[in-house]
PDB file of C-alpha atoms in Angstrom:
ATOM      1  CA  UNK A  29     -12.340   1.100  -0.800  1.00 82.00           C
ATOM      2  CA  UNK A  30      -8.912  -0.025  -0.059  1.00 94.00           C
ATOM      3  CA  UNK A  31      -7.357  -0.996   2.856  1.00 97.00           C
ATOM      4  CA  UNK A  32      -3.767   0.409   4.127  1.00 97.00           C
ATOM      5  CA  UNK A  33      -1.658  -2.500   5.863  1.00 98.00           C
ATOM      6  CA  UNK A  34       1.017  -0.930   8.116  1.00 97.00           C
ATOM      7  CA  UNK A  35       3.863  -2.031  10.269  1.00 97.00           C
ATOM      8  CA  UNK A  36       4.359  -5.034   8.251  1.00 97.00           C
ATOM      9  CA  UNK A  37       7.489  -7.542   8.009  1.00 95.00           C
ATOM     10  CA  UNK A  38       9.882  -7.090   5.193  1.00 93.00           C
ATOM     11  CA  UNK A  39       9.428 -10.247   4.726  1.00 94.00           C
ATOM     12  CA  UNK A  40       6.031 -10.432   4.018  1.00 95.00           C
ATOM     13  CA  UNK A  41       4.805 -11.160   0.463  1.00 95.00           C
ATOM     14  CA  UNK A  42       1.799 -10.723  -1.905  1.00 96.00           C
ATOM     15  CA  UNK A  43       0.724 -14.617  -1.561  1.00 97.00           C
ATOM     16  CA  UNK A  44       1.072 -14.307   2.111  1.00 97.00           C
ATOM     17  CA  UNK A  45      -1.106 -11.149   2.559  1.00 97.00           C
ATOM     18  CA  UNK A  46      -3.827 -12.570  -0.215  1.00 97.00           C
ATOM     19  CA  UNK A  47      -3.729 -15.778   2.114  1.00 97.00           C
ATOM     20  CA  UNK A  48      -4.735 -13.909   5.484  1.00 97.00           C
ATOM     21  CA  UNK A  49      -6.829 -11.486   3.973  1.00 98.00           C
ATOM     22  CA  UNK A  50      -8.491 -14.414   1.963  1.00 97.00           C
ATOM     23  CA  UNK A  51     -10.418 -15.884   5.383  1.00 96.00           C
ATOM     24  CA  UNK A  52     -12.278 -12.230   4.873  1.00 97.00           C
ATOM     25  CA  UNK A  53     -13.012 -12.294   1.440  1.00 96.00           C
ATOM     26  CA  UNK A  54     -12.609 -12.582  -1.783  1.00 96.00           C
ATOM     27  CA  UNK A  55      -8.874 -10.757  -2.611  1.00 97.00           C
ATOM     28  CA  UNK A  56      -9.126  -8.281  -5.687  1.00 97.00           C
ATOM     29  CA  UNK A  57      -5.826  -6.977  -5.664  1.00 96.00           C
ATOM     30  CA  UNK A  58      -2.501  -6.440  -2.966  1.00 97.00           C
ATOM     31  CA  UNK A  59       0.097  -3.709  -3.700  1.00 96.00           C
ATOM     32  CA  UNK A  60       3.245  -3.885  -1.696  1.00 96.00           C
ATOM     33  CA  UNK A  61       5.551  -0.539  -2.803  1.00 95.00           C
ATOM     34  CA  UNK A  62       9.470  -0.854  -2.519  1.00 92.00           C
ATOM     35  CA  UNK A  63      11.923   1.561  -2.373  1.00 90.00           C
ATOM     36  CA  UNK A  64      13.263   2.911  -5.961  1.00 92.00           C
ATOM     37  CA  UNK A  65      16.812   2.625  -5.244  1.00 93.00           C
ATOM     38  CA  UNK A  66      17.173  -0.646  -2.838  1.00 90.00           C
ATOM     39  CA  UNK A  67      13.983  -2.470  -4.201  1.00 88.00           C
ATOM     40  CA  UNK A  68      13.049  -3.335  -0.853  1.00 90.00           C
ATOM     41  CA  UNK A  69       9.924  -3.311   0.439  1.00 90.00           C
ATOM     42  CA  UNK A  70       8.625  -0.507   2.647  1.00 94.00           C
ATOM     43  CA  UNK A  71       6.971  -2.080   5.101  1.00 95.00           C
ATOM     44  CA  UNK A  72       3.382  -1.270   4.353  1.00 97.00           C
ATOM     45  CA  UNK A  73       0.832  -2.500   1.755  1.00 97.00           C
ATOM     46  CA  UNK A  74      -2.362  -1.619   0.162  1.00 97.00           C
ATOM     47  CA  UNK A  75      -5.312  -4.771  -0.199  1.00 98.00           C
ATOM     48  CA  UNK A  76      -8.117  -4.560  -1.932  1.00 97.00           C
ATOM     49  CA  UNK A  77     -11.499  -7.174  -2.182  1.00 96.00           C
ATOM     50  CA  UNK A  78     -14.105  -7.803  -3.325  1.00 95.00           C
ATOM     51  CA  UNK A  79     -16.655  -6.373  -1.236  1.00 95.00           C
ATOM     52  CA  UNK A  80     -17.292  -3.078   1.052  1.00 94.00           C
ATOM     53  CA  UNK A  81     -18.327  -5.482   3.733  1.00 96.00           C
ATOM     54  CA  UNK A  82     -15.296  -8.101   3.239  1.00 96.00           C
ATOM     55  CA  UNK A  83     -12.766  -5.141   4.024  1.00 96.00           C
ATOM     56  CA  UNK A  84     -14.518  -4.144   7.111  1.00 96.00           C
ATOM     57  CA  UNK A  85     -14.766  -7.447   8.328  1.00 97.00           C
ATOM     58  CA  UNK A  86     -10.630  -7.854   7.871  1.00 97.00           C
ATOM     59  CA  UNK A  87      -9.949  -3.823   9.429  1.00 97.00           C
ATOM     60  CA  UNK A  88     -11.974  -5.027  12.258  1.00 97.00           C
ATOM     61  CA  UNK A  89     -10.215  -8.332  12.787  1.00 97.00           C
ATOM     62  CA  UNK A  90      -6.741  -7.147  11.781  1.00 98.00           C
ATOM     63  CA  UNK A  91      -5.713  -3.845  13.355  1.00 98.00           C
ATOM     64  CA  UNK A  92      -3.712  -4.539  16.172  1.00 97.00           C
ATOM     65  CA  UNK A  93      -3.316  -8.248  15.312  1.00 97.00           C
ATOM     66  CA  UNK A  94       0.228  -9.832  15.512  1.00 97.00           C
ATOM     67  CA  UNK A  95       1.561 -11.455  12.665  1.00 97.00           C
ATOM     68  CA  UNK A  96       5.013 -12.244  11.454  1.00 96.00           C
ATOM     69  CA  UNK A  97       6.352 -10.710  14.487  1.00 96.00           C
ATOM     70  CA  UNK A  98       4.582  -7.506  14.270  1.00 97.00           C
ATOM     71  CA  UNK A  99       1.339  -6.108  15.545  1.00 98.00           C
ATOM     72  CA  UNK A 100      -0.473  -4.565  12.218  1.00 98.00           C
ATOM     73  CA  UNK A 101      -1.966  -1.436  11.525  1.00 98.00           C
ATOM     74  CA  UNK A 102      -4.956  -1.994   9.181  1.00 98.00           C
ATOM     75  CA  UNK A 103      -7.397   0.735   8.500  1.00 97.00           C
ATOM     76  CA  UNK A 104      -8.910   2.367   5.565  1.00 96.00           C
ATOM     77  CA  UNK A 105      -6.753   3.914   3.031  1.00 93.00           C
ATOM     78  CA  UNK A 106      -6.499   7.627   2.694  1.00 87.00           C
ATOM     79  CA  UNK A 107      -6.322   9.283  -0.309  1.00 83.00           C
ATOM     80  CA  UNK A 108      -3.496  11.119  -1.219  1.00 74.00           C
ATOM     81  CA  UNK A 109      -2.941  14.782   0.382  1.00 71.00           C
ATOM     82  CA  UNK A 110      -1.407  16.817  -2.235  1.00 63.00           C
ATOM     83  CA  UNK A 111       1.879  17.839  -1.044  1.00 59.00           C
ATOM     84  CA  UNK A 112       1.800  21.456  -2.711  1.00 57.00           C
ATOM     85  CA  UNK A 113       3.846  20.552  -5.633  1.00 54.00           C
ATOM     86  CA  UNK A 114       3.315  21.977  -9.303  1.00 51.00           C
ATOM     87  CA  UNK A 115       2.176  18.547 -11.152  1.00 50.00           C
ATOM     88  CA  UNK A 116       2.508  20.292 -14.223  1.00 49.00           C
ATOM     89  CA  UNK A 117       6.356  20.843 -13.287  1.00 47.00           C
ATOM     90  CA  UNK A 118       6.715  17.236 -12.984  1.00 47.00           C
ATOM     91  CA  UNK A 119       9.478  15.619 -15.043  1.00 48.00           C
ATOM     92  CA  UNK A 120      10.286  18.695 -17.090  1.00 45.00           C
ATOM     93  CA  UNK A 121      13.785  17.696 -16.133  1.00 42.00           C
ATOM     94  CA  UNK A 122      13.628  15.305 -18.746  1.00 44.00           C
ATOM     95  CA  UNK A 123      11.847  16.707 -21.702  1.00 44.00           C
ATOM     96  CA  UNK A 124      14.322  17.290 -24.438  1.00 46.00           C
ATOM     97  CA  UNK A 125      14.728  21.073 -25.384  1.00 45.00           C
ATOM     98  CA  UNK A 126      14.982  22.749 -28.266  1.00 47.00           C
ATOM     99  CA  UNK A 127      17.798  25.239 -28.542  1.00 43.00           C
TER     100      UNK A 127
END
């Protein structure tokens, strides 16, 4: 499982998520996506630990907690809906052609 951490501070890093997620559980892995063109973070961030139980012990605790200045949204993550694109479309843009 992994958990989705929403509403976060942009100023939040990976050391300080690991830290409050750490009083749950042992931290496996935190993924905090940025924007492609600014580099900035987007203000949401994916955790995951060790254990099943570890992760609902931190959704439980978590959702709706304040920190940094903001009150978090932490829930299981969702996979991704596919959006009706053609995959198999993707990046043709840049295959080189020839003529």
């Amino acid at each position: 499982m992994t958990i989705y951490v929403g509403n976060l501070s942009y100023r939040a890093t990976e050391a300080d998520l690991k830290a409050v997620f750490a009083d749950y559980g042992e931290v496996k892995r935190v993924v905090l996506p940025t924007d492609r063109e600014t580099g900035r973070m987007r203000g949401f961030a994916f955790v995951e630990m060790l254990e099943d139980a570890q992760e609902d012990a931190a959704i439980t605790e978590l959702d709706g907690a304040e920190w940094m200045g903001r009150q978090l949204r932490v829930n299981k993550a969702k996979p991704r809906e596919d959006n009706g694109r053609d995959d198999s479309r993707r990046g043709s843009w840049s295959r080189k052609q020839d003529y």
